[in-house]
mmCIF file of C-alpha atoms in Angstrom:
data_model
loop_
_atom_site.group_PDB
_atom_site.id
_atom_site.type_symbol
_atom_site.label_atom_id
_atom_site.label_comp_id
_atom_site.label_asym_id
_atom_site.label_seq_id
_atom_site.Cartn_x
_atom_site.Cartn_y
_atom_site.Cartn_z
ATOM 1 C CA UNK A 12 -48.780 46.494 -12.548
ATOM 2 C CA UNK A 13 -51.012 48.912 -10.632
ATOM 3 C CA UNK A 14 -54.778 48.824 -10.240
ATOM 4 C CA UNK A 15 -56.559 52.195 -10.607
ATOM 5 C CA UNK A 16 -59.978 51.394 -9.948
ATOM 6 C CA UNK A 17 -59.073 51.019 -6.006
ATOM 7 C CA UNK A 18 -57.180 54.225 -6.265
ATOM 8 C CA UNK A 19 -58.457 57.749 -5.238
ATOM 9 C CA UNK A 20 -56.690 61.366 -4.536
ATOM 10 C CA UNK A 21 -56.949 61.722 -0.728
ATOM 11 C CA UNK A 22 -53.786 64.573 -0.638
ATOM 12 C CA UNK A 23 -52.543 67.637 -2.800
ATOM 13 C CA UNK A 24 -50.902 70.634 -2.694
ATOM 14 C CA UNK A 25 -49.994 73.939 -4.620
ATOM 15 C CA UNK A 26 -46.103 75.126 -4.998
ATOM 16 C CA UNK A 27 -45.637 78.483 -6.969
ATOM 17 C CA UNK A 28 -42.109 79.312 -7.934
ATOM 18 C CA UNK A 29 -40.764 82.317 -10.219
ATOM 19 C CA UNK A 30 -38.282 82.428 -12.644
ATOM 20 C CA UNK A 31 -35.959 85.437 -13.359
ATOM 21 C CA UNK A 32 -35.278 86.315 -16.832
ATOM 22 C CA UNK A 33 -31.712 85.765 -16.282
ATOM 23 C CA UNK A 34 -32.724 82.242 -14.720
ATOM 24 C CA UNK A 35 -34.645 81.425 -18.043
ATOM 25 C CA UNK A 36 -31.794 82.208 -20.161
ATOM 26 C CA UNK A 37 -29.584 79.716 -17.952
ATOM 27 C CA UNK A 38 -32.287 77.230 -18.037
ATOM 28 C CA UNK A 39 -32.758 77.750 -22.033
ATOM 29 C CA UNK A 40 -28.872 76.893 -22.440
ATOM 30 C CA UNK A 41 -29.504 73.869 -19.776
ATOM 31 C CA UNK A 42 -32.334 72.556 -22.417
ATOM 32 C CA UNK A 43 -30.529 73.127 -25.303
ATOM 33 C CA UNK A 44 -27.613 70.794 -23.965
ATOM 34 C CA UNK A 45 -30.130 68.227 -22.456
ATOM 35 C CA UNK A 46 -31.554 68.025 -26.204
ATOM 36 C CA UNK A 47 -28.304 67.521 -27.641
ATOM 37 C CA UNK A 48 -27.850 64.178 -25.232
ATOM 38 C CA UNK A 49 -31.043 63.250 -26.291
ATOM 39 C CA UNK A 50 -30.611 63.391 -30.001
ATOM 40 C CA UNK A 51 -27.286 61.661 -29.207
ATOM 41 C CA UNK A 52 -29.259 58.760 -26.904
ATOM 42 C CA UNK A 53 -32.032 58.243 -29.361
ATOM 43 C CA UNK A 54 -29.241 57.966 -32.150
ATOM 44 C CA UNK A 55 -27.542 55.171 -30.421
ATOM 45 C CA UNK A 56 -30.677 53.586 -29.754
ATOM 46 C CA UNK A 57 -31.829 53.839 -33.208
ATOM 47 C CA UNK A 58 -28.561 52.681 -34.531
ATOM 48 C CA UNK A 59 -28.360 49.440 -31.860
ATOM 49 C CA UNK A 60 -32.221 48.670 -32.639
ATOM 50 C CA UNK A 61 -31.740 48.453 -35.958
ATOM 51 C CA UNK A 62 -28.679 46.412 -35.837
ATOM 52 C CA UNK A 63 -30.429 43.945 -33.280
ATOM 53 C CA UNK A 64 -33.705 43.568 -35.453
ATOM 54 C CA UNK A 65 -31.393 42.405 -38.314
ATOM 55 C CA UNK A 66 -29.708 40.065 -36.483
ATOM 56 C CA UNK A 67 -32.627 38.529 -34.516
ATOM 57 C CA UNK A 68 -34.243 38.091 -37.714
ATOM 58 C CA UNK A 69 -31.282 36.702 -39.549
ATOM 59 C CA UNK A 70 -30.590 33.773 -36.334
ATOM 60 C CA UNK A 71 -34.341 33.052 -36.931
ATOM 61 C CA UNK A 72 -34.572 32.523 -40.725
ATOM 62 C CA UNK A 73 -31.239 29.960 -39.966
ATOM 63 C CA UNK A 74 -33.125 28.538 -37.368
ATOM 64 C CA UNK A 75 -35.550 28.167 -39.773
ATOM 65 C CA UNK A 76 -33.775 26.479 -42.478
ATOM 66 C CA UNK A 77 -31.765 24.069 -40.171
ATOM 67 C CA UNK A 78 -34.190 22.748 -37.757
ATOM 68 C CA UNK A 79 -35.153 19.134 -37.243
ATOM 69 C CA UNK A 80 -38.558 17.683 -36.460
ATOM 70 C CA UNK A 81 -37.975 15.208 -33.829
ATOM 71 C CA UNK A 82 -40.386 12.355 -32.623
ATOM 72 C CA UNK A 83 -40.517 13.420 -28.601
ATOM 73 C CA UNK A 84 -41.091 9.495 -27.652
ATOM 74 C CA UNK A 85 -37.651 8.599 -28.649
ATOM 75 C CA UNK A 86 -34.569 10.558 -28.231
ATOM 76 C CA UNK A 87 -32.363 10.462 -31.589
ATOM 77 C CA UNK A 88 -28.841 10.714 -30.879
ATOM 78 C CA UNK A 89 -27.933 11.640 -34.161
ATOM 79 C CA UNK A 90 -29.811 14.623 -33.227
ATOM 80 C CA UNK A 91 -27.364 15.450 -30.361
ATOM 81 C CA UNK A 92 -26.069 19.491 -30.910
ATOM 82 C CA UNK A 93 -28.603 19.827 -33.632
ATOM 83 C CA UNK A 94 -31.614 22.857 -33.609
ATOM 84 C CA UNK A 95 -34.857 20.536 -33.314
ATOM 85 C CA UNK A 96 -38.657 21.072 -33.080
ATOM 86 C CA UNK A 97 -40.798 18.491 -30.202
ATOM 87 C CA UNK A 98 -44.490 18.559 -29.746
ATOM 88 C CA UNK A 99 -46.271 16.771 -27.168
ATOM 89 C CA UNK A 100 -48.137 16.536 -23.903
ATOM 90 C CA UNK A 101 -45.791 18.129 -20.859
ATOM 91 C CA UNK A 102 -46.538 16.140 -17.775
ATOM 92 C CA UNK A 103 -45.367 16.745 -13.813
ATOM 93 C CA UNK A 104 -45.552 14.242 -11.218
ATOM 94 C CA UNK A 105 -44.653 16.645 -8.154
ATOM 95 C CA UNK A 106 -47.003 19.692 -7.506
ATOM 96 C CA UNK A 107 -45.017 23.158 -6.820
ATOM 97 C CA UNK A 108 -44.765 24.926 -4.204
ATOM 98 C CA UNK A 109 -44.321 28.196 -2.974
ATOM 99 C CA UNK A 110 -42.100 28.120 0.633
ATOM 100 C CA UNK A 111 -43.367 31.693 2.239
ATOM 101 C CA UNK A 112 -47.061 31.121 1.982
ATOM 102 C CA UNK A 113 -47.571 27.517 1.745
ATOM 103 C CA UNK A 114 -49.169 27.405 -1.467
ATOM 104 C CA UNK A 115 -49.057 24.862 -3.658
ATOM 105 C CA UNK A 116 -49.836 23.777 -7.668
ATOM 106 C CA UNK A 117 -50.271 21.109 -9.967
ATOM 107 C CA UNK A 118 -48.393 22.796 -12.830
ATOM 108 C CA UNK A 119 -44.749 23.124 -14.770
ATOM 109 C CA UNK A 120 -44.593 26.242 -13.228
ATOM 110 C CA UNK A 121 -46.028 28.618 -10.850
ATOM 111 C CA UNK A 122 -45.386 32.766 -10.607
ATOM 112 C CA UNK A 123 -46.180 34.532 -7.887
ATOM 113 C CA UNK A 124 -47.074 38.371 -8.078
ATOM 114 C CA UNK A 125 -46.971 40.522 -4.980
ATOM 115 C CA UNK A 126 -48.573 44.228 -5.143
ATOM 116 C CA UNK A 127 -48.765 46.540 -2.298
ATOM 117 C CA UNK A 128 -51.435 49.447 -1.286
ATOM 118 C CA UNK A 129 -49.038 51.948 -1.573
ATOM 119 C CA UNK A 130 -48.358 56.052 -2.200
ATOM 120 C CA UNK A 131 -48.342 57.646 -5.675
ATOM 121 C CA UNK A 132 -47.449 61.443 -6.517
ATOM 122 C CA UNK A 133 -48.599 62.716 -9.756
ATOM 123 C CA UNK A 134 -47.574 66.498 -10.532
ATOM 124 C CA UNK A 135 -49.116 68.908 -13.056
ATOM 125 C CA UNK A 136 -47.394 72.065 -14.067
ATOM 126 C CA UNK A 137 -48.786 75.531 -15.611
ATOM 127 C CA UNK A 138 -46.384 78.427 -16.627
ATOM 128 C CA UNK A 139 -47.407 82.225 -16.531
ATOM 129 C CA UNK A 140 -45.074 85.008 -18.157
ATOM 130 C CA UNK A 141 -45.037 87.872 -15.859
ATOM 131 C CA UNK A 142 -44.065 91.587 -16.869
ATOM 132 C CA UNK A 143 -40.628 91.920 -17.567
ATOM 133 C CA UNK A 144 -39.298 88.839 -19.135
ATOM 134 C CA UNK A 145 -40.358 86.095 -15.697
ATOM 135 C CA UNK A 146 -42.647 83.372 -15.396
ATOM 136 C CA UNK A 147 -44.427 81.619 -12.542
ATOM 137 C CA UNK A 148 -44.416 78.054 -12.123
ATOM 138 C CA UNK A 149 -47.997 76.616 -10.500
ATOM 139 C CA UNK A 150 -47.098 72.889 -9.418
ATOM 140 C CA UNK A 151 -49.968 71.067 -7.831
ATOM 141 C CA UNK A 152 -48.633 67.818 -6.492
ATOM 142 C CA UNK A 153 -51.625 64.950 -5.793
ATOM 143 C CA UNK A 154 -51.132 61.846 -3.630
ATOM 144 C CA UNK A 155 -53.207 58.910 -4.860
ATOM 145 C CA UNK A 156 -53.307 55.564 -2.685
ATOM 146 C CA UNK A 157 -52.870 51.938 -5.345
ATOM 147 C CA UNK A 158 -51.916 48.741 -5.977
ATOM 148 C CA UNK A 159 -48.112 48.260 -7.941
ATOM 149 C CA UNK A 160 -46.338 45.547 -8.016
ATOM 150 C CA UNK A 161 -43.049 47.444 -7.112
ATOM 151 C CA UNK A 162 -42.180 49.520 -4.010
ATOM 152 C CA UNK A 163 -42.976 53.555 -4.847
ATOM 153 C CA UNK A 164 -39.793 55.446 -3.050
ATOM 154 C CA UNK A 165 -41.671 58.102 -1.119
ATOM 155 C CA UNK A 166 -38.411 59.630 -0.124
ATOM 156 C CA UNK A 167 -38.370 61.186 -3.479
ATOM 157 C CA UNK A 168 -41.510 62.844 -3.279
ATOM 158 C CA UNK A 169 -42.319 66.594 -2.948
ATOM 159 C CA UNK A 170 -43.823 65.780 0.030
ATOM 160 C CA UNK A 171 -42.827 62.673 1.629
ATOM 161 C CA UNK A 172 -43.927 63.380 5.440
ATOM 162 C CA UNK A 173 -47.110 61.568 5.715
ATOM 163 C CA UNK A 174 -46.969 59.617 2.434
ATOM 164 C CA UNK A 175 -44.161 57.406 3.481
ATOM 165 C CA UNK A 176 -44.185 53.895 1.682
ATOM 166 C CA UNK A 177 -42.962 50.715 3.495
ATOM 167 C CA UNK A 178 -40.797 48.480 2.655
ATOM 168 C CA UNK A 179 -42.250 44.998 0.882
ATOM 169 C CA UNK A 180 -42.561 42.359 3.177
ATOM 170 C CA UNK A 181 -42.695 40.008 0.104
ATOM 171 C CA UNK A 182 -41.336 40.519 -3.746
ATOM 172 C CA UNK A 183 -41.752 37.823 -6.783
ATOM 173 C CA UNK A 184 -41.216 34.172 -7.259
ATOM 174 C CA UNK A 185 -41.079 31.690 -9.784
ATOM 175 C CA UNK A 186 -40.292 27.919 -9.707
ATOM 176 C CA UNK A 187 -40.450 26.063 -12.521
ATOM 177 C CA UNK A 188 -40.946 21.440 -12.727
ATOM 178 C CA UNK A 189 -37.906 19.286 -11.850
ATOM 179 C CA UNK A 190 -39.517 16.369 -13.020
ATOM 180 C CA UNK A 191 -40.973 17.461 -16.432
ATOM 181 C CA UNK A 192 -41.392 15.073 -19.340
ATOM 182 C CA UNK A 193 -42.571 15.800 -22.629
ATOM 183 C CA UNK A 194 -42.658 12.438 -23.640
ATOM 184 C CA UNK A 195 -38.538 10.765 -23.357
ATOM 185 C CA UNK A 196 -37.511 14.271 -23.045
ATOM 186 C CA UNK A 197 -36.707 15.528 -19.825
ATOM 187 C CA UNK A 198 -36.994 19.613 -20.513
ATOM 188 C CA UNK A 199 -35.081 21.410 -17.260
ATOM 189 C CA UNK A 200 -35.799 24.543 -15.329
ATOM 190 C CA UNK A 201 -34.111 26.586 -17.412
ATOM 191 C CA UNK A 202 -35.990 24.928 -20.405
ATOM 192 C CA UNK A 203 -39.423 25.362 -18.755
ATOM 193 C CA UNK A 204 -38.813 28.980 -17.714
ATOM 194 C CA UNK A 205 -39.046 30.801 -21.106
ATOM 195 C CA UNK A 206 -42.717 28.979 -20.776
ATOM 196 C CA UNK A 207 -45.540 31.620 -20.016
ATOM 197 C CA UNK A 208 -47.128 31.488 -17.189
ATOM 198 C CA UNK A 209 -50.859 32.833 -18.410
ATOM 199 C CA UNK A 210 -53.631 31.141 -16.588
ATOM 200 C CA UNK A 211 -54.348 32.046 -13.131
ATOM 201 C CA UNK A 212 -54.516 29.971 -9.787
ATOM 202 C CA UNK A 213 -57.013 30.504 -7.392
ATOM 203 C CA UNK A 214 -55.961 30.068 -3.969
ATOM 204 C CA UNK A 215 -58.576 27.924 -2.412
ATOM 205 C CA UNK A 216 -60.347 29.519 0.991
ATOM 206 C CA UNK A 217 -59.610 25.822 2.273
ATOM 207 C CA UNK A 218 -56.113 26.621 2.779
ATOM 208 C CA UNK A 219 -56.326 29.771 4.752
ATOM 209 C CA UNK A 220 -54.924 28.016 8.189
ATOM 210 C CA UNK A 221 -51.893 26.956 6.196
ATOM 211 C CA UNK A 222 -51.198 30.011 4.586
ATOM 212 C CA UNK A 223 -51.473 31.734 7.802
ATOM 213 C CA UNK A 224 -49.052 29.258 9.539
ATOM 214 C CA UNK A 225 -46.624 30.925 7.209
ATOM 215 C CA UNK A 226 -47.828 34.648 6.767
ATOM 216 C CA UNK A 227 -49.872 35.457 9.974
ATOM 217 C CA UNK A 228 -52.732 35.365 11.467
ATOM 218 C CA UNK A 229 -54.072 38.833 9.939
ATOM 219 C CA UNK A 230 -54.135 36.702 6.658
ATOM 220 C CA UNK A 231 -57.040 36.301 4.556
ATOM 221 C CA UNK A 232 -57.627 34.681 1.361
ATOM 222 C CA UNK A 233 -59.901 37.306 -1.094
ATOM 223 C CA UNK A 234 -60.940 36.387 -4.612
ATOM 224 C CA UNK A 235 -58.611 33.759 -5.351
ATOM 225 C CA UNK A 236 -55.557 36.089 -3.418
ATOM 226 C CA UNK A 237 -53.670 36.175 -0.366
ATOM 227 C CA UNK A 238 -54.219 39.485 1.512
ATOM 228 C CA UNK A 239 -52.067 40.544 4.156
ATOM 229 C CA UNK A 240 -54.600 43.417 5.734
ATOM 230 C CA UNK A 241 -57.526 43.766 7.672
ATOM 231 C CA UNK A 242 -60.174 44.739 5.150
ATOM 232 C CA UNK A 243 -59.647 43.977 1.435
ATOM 233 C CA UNK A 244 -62.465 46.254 0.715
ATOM 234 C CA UNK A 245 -61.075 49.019 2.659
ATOM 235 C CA UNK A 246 -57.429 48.702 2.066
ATOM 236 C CA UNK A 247 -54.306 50.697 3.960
ATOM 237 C CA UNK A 248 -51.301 51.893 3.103
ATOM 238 C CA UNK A 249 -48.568 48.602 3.393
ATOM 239 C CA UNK A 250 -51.354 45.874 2.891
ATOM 240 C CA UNK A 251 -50.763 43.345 0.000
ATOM 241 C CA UNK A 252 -52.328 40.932 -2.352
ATOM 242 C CA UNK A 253 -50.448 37.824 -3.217
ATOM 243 C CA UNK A 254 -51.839 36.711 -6.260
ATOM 244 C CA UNK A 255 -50.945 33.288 -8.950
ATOM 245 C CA UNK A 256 -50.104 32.149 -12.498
ATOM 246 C CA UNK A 257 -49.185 28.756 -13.631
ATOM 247 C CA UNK A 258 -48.548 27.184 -16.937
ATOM 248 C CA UNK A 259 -50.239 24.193 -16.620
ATOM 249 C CA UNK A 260 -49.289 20.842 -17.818
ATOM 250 C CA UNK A 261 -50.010 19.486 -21.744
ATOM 251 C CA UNK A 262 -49.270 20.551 -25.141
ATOM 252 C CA UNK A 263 -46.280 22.037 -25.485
ATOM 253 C CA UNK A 264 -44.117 22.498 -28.609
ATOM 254 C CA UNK A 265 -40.228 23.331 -28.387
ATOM 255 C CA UNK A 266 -37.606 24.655 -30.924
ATOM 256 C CA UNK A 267 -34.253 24.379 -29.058
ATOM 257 C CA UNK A 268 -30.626 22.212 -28.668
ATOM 258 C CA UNK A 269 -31.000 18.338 -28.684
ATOM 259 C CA UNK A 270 -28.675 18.187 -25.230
ATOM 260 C CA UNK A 271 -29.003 14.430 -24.473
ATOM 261 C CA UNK A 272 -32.890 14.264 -23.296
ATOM 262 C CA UNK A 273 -32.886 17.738 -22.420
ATOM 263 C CA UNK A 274 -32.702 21.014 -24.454
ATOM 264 C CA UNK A 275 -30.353 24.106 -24.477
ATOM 265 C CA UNK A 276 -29.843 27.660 -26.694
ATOM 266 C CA UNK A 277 -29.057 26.962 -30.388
ATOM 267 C CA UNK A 278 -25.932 29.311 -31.221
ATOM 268 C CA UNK A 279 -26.818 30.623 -34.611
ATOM 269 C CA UNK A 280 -24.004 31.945 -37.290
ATOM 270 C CA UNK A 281 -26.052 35.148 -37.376
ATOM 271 C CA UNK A 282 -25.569 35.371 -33.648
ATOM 272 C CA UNK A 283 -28.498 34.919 -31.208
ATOM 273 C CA UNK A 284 -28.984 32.137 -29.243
ATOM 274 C CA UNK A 285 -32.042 30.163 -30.202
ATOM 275 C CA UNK A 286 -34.754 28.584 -27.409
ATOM 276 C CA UNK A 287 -38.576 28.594 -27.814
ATOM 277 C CA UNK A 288 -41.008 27.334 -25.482
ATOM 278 C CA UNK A 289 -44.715 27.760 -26.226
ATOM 279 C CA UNK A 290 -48.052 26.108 -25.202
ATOM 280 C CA UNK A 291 -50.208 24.644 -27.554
ATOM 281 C CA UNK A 292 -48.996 21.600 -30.539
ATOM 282 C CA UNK A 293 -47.327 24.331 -33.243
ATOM 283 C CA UNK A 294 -45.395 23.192 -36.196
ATOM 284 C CA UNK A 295 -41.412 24.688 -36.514
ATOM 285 C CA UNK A 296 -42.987 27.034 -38.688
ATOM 286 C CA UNK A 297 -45.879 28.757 -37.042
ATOM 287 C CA UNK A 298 -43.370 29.279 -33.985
ATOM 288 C CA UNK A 299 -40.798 30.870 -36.544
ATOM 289 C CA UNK A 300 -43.225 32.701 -38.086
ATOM 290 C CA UNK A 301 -44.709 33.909 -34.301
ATOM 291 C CA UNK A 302 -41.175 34.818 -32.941
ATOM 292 C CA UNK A 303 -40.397 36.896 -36.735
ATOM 293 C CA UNK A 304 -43.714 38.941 -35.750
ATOM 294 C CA UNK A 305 -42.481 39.786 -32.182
ATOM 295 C CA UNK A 306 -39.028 40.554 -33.521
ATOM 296 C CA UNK A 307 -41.100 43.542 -35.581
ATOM 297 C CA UNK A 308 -43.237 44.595 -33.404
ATOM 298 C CA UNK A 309 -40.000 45.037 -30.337
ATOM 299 C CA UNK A 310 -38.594 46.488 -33.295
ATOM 300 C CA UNK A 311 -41.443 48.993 -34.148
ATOM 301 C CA UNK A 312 -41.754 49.969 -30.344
ATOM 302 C CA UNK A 313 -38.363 50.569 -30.066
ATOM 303 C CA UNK A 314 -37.664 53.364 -33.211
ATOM 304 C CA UNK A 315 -41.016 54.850 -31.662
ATOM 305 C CA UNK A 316 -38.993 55.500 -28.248
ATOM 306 C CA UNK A 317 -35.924 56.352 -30.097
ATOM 307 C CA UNK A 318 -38.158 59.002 -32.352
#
């Protein structure tokens, strides 16, 4: 994730190169073989797409046809090993907590996104043909300062003296409720982490002396975010923003393996392994129907790459 509003060109330069005509022909053959891996790559991609579509969709419409609608205030054991559906409020005793910064959340689980003010080189080529069978390459390389979520290597750039990108101080986390109920179910970590984590947390100012008991005094709390900096208006290179999601405790409705009062993946004939978690009180066959529709649409995106 990057944020291009705070970003702005503060660097470029101009390389010109030249190409023989013997050097093109070389290069022409290169391309040629490079194209041939591609076709190849895009074949296999095609080929394991479609083959993964069909099958997703196949474990689904089982799914479909075997699941069980379960009453989430009483556990059935006849429904042990079986595919079942549960609706009902998800409720957490503890509040979560993230270690590093000292932030914590009333929620079933809590994501933490780090992004750092960092280096980015963007390139734009032009080609001229010169007398005599040569062209000219005009490269102009541009350095743009902005916010990613992951770590730009600046020792790969054209020109990495003086756009040199630190090393993050501080990288993702996720915890997830160990004390969930959703009414005499007890859905795990593992359950609870295939839940999206959509609505964001606002750090409250109030907590800015414990947060920098853990991060530093140059702390500052911005908008809802931790920023490690002195200015979040006027940001340098190696600052960061800490920022928060949680999915938050209520409805919930759950397609998955009756495993005693918790739930696992559903092994399907057709192959896939079966475990939906989503917010909101959906019957088994709205959250089919939902997961059919993302099937196409990964399905869709993919034949467009492989195209």
């Amino acid at each position: 994730m990057s944020d291009a509003d705070n970003s702005g060109v503060t660097d470029s330069f101009t390389e010109t190169t030249s190409t023989s005509w013997l050097s093109r022909i070389g290069q022409s053959v290169a391309g040629v073989l490079f194209g041939i891996v591609l076709i190849l790559g895009s074949a296999v991609l095609l080929f394991w797409n479609e083959g993964r579509a069909v099958q997703t969709a196949r474990s689904l419409t089982e799914g479909q046809g075997v699941v069980v609608d379960a009453d989430a205030a009483r556990v059935d054991p006849e429904n042990a090993g079986k595919l079942v559906h549960v609706s009902g409020d998800l409720k957490t005793t503890a509040p979560l907590n993230d270690p590093e910064f000292g932030v914590s959340a009333k929620a079933a689980r809590l994501v933490r996104t780090v992004e750092m003010y960092q280096w980015k080189e963007d390139s734009h080529s032009d080609t001229r043909k010169n007398f005599g069978g040569s062209e000219e390459h005009v490269t102009t390389y541009s350095y743009v300062q902005t916010w990613s979520d992951n770590r730009i290597d600046s020792a790969k750039f054209k020109r990495p003296d003086g756009h040199a990108n630190p090393q993050m101080r501080y990288r993702r986390f996720a915890v997830a409720a160990r004390d969930a109920t959703l009414g005499a179910f007890r859905p795990s970590e593992g359950v609870l982490a295939h839940l999206a984590a959509g609505r964001e947390f606002r750090v409250d100012p109030a907590a800015l002396d414990a947060v920098r008991q853990h991060a530093g005094a140059s702390t500052q709390i911005a908008d809802g975010r931790i920023y490690l900096g002195v200015d979040p208006a006027q940001p340098h290179i190696g600052d960061l923003r800490v920022s928060y999601q949680v999915a938050a405790d209520g409805p919930v409705s759950l397609i998955g393996r009756q495993n005693g009062t918790d739930f696992g993946e559903y092994q399907t004939k057709a192959g896939d392994r079966l475990l939906l978690v989503r917010p909101g009180t959906l019957s088994a066959g709205d959250m089919f129907k939902a997961a059919q529709e993302e099937n196409r649409i990964l399905a869709w995106v993919l034949r467009l790459v492989g195209v």
